[in-house]
Coordinates of C-alpha atoms and ligand atoms in Angstrom, one line a residue:
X1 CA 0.0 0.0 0.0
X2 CA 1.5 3.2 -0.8
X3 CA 2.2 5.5 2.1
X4 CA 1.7 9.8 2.1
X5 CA 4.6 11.7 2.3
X6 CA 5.1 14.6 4.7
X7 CA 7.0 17.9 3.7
X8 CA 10.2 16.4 6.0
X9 CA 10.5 13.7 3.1
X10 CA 9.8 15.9 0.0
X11 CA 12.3 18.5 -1.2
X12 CA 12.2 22.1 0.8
X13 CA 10.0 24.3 0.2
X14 CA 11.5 27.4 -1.7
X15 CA 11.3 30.9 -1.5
X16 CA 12.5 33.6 -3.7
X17 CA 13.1 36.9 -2.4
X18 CA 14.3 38.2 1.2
X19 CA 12.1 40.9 1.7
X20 CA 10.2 41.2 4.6
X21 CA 7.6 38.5 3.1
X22 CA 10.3 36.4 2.0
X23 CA 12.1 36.4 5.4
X24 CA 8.5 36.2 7.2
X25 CA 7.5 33.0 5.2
X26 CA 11.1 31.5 6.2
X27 CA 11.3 31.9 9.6
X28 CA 7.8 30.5 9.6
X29 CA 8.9 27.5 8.2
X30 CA 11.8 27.5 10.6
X31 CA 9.1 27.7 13.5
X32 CA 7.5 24.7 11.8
X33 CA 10.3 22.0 11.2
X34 CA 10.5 22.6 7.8
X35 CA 13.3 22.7 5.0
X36 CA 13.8 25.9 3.5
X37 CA 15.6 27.2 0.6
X38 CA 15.9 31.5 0.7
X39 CA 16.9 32.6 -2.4
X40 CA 17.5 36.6 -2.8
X41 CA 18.8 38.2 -5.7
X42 CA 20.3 41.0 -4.2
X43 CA 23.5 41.2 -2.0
X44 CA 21.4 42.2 1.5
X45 CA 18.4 41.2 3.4
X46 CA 15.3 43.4 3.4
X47 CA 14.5 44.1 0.0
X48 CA 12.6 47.9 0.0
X49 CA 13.5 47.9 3.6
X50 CA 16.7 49.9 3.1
X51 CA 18.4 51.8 6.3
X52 CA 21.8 53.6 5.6
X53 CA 23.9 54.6 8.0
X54 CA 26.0 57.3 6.6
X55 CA 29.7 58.2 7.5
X56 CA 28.8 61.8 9.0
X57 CA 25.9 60.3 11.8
X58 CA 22.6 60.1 9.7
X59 CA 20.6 57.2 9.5
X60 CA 18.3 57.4 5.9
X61 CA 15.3 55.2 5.9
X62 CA 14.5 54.2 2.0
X63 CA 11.7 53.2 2.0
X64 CA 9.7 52.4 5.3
X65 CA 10.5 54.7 8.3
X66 CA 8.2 52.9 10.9
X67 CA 5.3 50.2 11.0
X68 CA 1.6 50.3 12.4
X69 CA 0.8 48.9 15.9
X70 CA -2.7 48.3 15.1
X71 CA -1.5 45.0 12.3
X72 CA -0.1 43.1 15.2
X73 CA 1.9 40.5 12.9
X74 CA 5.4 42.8 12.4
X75 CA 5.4 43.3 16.3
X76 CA 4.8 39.5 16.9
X77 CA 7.6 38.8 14.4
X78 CA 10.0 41.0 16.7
X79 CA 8.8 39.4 20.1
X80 CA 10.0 36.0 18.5
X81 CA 13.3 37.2 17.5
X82 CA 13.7 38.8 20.6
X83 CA 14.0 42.5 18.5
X84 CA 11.9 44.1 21.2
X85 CA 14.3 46.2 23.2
X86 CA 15.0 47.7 19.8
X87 CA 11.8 49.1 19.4
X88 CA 11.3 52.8 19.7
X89 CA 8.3 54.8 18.8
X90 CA 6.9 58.1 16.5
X91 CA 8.1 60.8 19.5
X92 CA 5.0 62.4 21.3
X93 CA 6.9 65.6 21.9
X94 CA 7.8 66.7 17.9
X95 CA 4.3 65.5 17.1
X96 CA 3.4 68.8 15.2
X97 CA 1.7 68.2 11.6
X98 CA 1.2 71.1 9.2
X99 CA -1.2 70.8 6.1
X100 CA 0.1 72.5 3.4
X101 CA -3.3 74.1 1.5
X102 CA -3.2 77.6 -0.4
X103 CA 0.5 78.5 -0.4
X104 CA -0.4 78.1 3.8
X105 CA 1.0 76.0 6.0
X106 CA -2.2 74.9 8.4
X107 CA -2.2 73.4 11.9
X108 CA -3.0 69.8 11.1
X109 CA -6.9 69.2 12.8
X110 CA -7.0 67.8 16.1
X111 CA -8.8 64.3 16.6
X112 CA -8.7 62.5 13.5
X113 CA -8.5 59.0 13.5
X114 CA -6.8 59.1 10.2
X115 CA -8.5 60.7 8.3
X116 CA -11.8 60.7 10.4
X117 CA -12.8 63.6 12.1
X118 CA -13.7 62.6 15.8
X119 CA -15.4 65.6 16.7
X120 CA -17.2 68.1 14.5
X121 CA -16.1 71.2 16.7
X122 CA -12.2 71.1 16.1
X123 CA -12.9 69.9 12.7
X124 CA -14.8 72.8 11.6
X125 CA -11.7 75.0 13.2
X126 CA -9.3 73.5 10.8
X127 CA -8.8 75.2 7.7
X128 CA -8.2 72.4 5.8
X129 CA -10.6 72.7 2.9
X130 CA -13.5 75.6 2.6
X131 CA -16.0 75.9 5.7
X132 CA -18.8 74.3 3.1
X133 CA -16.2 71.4 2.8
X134 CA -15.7 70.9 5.8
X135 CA -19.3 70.9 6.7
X136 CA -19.9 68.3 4.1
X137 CA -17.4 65.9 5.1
X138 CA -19.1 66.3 8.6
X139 CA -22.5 65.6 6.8
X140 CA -21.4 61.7 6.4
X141 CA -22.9 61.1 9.3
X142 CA -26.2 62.4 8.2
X143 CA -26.2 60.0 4.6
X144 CA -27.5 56.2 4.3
X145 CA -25.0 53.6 3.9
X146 CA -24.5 52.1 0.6
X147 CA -26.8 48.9 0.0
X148 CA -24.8 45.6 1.5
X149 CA -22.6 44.9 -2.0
X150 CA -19.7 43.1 -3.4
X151 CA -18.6 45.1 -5.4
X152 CA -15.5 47.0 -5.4
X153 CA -14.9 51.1 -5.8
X154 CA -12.2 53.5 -6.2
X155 CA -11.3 55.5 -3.2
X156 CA -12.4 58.7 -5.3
X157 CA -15.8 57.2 -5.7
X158 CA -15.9 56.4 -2.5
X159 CA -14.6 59.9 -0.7
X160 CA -17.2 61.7 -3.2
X161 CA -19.7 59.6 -2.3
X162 CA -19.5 59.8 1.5
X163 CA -17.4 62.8 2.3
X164 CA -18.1 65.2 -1.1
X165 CA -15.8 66.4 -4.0
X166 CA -13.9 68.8 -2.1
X167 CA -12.6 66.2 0.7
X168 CA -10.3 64.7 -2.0
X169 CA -7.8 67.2 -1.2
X170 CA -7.7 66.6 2.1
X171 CA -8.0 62.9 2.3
X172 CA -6.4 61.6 -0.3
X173 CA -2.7 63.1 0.4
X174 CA -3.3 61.0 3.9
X175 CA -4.8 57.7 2.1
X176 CA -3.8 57.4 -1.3
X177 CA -0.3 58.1 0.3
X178 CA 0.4 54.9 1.7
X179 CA 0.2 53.4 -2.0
X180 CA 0.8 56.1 -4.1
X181 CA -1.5 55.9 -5.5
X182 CA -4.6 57.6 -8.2
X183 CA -7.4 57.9 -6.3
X184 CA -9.5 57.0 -9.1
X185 CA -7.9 53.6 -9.4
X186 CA -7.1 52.5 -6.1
X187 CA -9.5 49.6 -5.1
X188 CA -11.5 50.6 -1.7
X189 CA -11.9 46.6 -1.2
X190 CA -8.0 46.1 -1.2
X191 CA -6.5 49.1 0.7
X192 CA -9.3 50.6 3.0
X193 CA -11.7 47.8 3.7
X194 CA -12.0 48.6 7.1
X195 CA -13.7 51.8 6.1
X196 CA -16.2 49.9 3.7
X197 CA -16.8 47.6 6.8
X198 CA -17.2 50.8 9.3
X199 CA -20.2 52.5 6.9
X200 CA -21.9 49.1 6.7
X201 CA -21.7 47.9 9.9
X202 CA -22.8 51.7 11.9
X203 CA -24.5 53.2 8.8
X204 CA -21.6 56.0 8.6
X205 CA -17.8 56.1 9.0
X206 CA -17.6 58.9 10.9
X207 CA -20.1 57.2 13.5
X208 CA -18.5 53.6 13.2
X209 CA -14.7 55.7 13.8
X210 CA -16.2 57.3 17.2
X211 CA -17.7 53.8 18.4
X212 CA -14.5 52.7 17.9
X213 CA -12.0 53.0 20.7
X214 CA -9.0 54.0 19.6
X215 CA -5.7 51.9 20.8
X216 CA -4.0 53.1 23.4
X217 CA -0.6 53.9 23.1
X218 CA 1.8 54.1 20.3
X219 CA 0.0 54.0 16.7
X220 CA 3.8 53.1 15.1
X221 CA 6.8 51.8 16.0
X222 CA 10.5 51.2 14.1
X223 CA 13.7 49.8 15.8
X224 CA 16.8 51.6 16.9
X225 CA 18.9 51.0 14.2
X226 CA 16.1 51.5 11.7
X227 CA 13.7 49.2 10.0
X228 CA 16.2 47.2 8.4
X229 CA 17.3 45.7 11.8
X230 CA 14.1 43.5 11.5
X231 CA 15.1 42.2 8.1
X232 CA 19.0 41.3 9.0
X233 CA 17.8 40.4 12.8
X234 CA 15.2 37.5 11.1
X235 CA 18.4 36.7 8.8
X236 CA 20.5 36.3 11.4
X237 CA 18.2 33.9 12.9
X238 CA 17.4 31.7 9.9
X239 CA 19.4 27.9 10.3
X240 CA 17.6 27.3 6.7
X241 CA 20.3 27.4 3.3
X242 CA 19.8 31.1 2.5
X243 CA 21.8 32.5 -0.1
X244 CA 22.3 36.0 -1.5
X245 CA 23.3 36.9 -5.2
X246 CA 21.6 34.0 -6.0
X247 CA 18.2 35.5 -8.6
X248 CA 16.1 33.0 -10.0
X249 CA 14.8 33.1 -13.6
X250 CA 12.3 30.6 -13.5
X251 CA 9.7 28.7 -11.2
X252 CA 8.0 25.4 -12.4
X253 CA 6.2 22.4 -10.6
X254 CA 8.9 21.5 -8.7
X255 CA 11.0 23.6 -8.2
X256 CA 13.2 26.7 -9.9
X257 CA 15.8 27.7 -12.3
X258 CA 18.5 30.1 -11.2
X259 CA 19.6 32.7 -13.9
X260 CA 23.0 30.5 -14.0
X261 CA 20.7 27.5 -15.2
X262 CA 21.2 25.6 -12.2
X263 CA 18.1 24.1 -11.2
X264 CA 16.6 23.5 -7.4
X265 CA 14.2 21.0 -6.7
X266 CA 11.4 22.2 -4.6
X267 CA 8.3 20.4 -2.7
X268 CA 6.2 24.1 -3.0
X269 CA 7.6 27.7 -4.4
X270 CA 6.7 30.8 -2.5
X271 CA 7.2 34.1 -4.6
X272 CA 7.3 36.5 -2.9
X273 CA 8.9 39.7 -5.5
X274 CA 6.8 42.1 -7.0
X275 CA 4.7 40.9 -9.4
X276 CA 6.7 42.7 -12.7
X277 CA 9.6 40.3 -11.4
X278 CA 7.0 37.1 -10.9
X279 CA 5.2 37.4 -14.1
X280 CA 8.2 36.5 -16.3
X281 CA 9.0 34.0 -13.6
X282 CA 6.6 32.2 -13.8
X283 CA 5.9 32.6 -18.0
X284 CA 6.8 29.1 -18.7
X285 CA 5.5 26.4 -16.6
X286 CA 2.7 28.9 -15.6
X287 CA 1.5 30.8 -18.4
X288 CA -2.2 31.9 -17.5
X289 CA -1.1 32.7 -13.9
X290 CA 2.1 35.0 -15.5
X291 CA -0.3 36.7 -17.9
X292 CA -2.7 37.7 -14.6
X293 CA 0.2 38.5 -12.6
X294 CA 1.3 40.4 -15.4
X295 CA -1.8 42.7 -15.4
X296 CA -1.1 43.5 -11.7
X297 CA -0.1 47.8 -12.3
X298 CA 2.3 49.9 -10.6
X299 CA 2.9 53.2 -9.8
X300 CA 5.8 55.1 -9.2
X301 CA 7.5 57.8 -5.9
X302 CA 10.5 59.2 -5.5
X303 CA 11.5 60.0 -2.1
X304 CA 14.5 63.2 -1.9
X305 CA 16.2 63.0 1.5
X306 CA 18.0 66.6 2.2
X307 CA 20.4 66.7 5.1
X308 CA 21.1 70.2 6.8
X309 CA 22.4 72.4 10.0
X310 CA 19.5 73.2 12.4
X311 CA 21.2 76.9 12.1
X312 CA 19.8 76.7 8.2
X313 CA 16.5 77.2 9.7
X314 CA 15.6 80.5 11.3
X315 CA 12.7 78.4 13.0
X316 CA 12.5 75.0 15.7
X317 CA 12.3 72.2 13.3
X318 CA 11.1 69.6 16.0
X319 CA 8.0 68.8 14.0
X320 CA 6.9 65.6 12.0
X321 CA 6.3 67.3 8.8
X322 CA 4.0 68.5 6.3
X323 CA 1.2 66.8 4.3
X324 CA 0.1 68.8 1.0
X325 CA -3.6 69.5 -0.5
X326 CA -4.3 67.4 -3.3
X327 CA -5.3 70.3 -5.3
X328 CA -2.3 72.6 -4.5
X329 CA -0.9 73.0 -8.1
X330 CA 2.5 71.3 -7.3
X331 CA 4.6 67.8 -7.4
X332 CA 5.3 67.6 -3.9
X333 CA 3.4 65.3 -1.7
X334 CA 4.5 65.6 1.8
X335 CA 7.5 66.4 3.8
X336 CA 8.6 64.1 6.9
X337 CA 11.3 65.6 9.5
X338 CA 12.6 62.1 10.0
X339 CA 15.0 63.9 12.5
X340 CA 12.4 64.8 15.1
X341 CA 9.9 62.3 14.3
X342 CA 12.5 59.6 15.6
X343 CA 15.2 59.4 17.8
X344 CA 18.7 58.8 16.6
X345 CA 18.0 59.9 12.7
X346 CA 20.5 62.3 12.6
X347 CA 23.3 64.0 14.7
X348 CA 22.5 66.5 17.5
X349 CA 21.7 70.0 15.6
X350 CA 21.0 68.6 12.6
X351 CA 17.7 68.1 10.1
X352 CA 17.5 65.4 8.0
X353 CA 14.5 65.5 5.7
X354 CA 12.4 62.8 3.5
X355 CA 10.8 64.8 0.2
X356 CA 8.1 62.9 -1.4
X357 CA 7.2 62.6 -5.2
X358 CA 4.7 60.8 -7.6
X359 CA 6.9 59.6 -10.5
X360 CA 9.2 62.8 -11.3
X361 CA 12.5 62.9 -12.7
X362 CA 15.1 62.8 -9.2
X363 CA 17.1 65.8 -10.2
X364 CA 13.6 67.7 -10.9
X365 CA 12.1 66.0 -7.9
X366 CA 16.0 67.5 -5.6
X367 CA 14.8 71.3 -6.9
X368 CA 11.4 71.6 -5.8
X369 CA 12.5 69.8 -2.6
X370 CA 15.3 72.5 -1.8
X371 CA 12.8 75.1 -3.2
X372 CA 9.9 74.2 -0.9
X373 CA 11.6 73.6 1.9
X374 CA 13.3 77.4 1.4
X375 CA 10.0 78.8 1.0
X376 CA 8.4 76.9 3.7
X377 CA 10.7 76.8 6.2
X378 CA 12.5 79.0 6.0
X379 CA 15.8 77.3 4.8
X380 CA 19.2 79.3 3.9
X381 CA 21.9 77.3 1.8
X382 CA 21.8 74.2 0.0
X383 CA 21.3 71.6 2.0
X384 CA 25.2 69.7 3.7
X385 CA 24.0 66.7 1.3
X386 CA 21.3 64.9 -0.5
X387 CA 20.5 61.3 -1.7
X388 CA 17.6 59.6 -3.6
X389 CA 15.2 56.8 -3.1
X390 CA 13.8 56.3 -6.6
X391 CA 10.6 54.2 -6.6
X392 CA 9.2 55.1 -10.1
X393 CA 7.3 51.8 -11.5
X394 CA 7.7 50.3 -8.2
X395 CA 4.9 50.5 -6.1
X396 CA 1.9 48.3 -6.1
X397 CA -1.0 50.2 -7.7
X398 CA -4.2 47.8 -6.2
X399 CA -6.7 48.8 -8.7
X400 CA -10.3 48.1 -8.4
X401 CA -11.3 44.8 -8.5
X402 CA -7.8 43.6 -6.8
X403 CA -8.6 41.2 -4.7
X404 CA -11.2 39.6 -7.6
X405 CA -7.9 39.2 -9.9
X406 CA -5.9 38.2 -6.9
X407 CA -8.5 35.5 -6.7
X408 CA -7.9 33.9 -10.4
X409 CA -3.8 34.1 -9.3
X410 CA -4.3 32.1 -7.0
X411 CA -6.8 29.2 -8.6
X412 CA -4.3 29.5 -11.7
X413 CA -1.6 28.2 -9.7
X414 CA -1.0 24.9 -7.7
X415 CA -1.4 25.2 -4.1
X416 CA 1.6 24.3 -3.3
X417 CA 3.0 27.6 -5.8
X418 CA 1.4 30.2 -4.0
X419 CA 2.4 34.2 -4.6
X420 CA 2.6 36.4 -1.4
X421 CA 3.7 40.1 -0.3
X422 CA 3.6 44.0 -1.1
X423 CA 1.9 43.5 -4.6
X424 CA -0.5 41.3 -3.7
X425 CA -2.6 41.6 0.0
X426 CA -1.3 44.6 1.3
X427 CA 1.8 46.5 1.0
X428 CA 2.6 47.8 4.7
X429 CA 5.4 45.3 6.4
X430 CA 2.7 43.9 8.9
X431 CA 1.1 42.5 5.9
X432 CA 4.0 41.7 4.1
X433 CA 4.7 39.9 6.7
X434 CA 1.5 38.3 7.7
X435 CA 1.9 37.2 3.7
X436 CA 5.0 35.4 4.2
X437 CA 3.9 33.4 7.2
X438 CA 0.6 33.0 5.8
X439 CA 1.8 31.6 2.4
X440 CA 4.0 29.4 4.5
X441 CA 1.4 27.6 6.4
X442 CA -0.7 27.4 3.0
X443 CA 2.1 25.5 0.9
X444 CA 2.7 23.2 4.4
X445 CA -0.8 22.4 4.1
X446 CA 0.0 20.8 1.0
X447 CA 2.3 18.6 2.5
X448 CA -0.1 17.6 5.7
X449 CA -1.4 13.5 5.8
Ligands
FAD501 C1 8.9 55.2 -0.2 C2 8.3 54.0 0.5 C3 7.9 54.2 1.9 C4 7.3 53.2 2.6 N1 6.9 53.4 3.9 C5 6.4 52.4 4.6 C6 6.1 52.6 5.9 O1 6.4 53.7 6.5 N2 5.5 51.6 6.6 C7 5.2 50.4 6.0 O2 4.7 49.5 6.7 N3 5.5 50.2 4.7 C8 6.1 51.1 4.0 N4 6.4 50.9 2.7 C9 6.1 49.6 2.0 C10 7.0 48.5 2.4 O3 8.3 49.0 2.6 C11 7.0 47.4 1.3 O4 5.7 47.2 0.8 C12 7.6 46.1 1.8 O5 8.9 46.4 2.3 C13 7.6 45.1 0.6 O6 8.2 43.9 1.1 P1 8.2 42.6 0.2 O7 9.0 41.6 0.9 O8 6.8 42.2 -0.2 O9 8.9 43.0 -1.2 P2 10.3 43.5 -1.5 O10 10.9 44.3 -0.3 O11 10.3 44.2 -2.8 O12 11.2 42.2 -1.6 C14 11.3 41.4 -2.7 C15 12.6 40.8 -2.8 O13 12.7 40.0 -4.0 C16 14.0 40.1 -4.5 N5 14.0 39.6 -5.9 C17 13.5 40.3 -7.0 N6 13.7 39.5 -8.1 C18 14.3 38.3 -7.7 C19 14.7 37.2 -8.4 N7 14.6 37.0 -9.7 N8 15.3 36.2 -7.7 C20 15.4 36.3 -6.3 N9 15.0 37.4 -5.6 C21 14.5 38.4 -6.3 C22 14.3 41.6 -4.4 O14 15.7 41.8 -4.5 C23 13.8 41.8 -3.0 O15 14.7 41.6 -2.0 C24 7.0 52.0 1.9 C25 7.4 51.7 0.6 C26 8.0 52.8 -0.1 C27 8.5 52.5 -1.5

């Protein structure tokens, strides 16, 4: 009689690419008694998790700064490595927000949850869009909720249809932010469900946010030595075969081909790069699945980080940043002090800045950065240095009807093949990392008698 075999007799299970899904999905593996095979194409661990120390005392976060509390699956992830004395927090006593609206630099509104205004009074202070705007946005509270549906919407159908026109400019530099995203593509159903959930479930958002209780303590938290210290501290802790410069070029039914030709045999693939990297990857043995992976859009930043002297500015620079009105007639998106929104970012009497950008041309993007923060703030001089993180074409785009398309990936491929991280269900490193471990368990499954 022929017997099952378990994952422990098959070949590992291989993963390709060390980001923060890639390392999440091995150390999940790890936890489970399973063999692993890590292969990154790059020389470090992380991925878009990039922190650089530099020679002069600045540490330059490339791409994410800090993590939300409220996804508990990044801060599990550093309980288990044992990362949590290196967490540190947003600081409460820089917390200061400006919204940039009219050439004006506005107090940010008190008692938002996001972008949900908590109480109508402080709200209607704000001068964030025109008092009639304002009004209206308050107004949601006063509409029906949307018939029960499943069907998806953009977040600009959905801010015009609850909050009114005019709240674009203020809600979309705070949502459509965290993917870079075009408001009038970015699927509702993929990036904000819990807003979709909040209008069904209380009849409004607004009402749904306030019967909410918010979390106490800390919304965010990032690690002493910067974000990548959770990528190289779950490295460090992987006993699995985990090799760097190693990319792959192609994944079939049992395993991959490296880019030198040498092949890998594999019980289950997880793929965990974007998806422009995946689709070609999987072309061959997985054609339908590569053309739908292939459709998957993205959209691009660019991220200017300006280094100065606090004696540049004729003004306290202890502040988080800016955040600029959708409708104010210029490229830049928002402005984050990174050296008073964290501790240990840059050397004592120093500003260290992150500019951010929709797709636009670095050098272009380094000139209205210097120019704004002159005008703005105030600044004298070019700044002691400046670097880049270019992002253009690399951000996931999530359009509407995401997580529909998602849904034929995934019956395309074999369970045992499964695609996970940033392009896919959610592109904040709690997800990511929630991906990896999540993908993990799903090809083990696979393997289960
Ligand atoms: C400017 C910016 C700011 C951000 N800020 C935040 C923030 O504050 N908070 C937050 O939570 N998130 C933030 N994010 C999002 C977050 O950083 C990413 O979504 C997340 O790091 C993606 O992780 P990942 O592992 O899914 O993908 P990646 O990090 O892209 O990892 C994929 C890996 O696959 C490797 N690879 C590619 N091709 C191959 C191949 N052929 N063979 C082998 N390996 C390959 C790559 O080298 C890479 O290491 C930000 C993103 C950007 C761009």
């Amino acid at each position: 009689m022929a017997t099952q075999q378990t994952q422990s007799e098959q070949a590992p299970i291989i993963i390709v690419g060390a980001g923060l899904t890639g390392l999440a999905a091995a150390w999940e593996l790890q936890q489970r008694g399973a063999a692993y095979v890590l292969l990154e194409a790059g020389d470090y661990f992380g991925g878009k998790v990039q922190s650089e120390q530099t020679g002069d005392g600045f540490l330059v976060e490339k791409a994410a700064d800090a993590f939300i509390l409220g996804k508990p699956w990044a801060l599990e992830l550093a309980h288990e490595i044992g990362l949590e004395p290196e967490l540190i927090h947003p600081r409460e006593d820089t917390k200061k927000l400006y919204f940039l609206r009219g050439g004006q630099l506005l107090d940010f509104p008190q008692n938002l949850k996001m972008f949900v205004p908590l109480d109508d009074q402080s709200f209607l202070q704000s001068g964030v869009l025109s008092p009639e705007g304002l009004q209206r946005m308050l107004d949601e509270q006063r509409l029906p909720p949307r018939p029960p549906t499943d069907d998806d919407e953009s977040l600009a159908d959905f801010i015009t249809r609850r909050f009114g026109a005019e709240a674009m400019n203020f809600i979309v530099p705070l949502a459509a932010g965290i993917y870079v995203a075009n408001p009038h593509e970015l699927s509702m159903k993929a990036a904000f469900p819990q807003f979709l959930a909040l209008e069904q479930k209380y009849g409004s958002v607004i009402k749904g946010s306030r019967a909410t209780p918010r979390a106490q303590g800390p919304i965010f938290a990032s690690f002493k030595g910067g974000m990548s210290a959770l990528a190289n501290a779950v490295a460090a802790k992987l006993t699995g075969d985990v090799r760097l410069n190693t990319p792959v070029l192609q994944v079939h039914p049992g395993g991959v081909t490296l880019s030198g030709g040498e092949k890998i045999a594999g019980s289950g693939v997880i793929l965990t790069t974007p998806a422009w990297y995946a689709a070609p990857m999987l072309r061959r043995s997985f054609p339908e699945a590569s053309a739908l992976v292939g459709e998957l859009k993205a959209n691009g930043s660019v991220a200017v980080i300006l280094a100065y002297r606090a004696q540049q500015f004729p003004r306290d620079m202890h502040l988080h940043g800016l955040q600029v009105a959708a409708d104010e007639g210029i490229h830049m998106k928002a402005i984050t002090v990174h050296s008073a929104k964290l501790h240990g970012r840059a050397p004592n009497d120093h500003v260290l800045l992150r500019v951010f950008f929709k797709d636009l041309e670095p050098q272009k993007a380094y000139a209205e950065a210097v120019h704004e923060v002159a005008r703005l703030f105030g600044a004298s001089g070019d700044p002691l240095w400046h670097s880049y993180a270019d992002w253009r074409g690399k951000n996931p785009a999530y359009q509407v009807g995401h997580l529909e398309h998602l849904a034929r990936i995934r019956a395309a491929l074999p369970p045992n093949v499964q695609v996970a991280g940033a392009s896919y269900t959610g592109v904040g490193i709690p997800d990511c990392v929630n991906a990896g471990r999540t993908a993990a368990r799903d090809v083990l499954r696979c393997w289960q008698v």
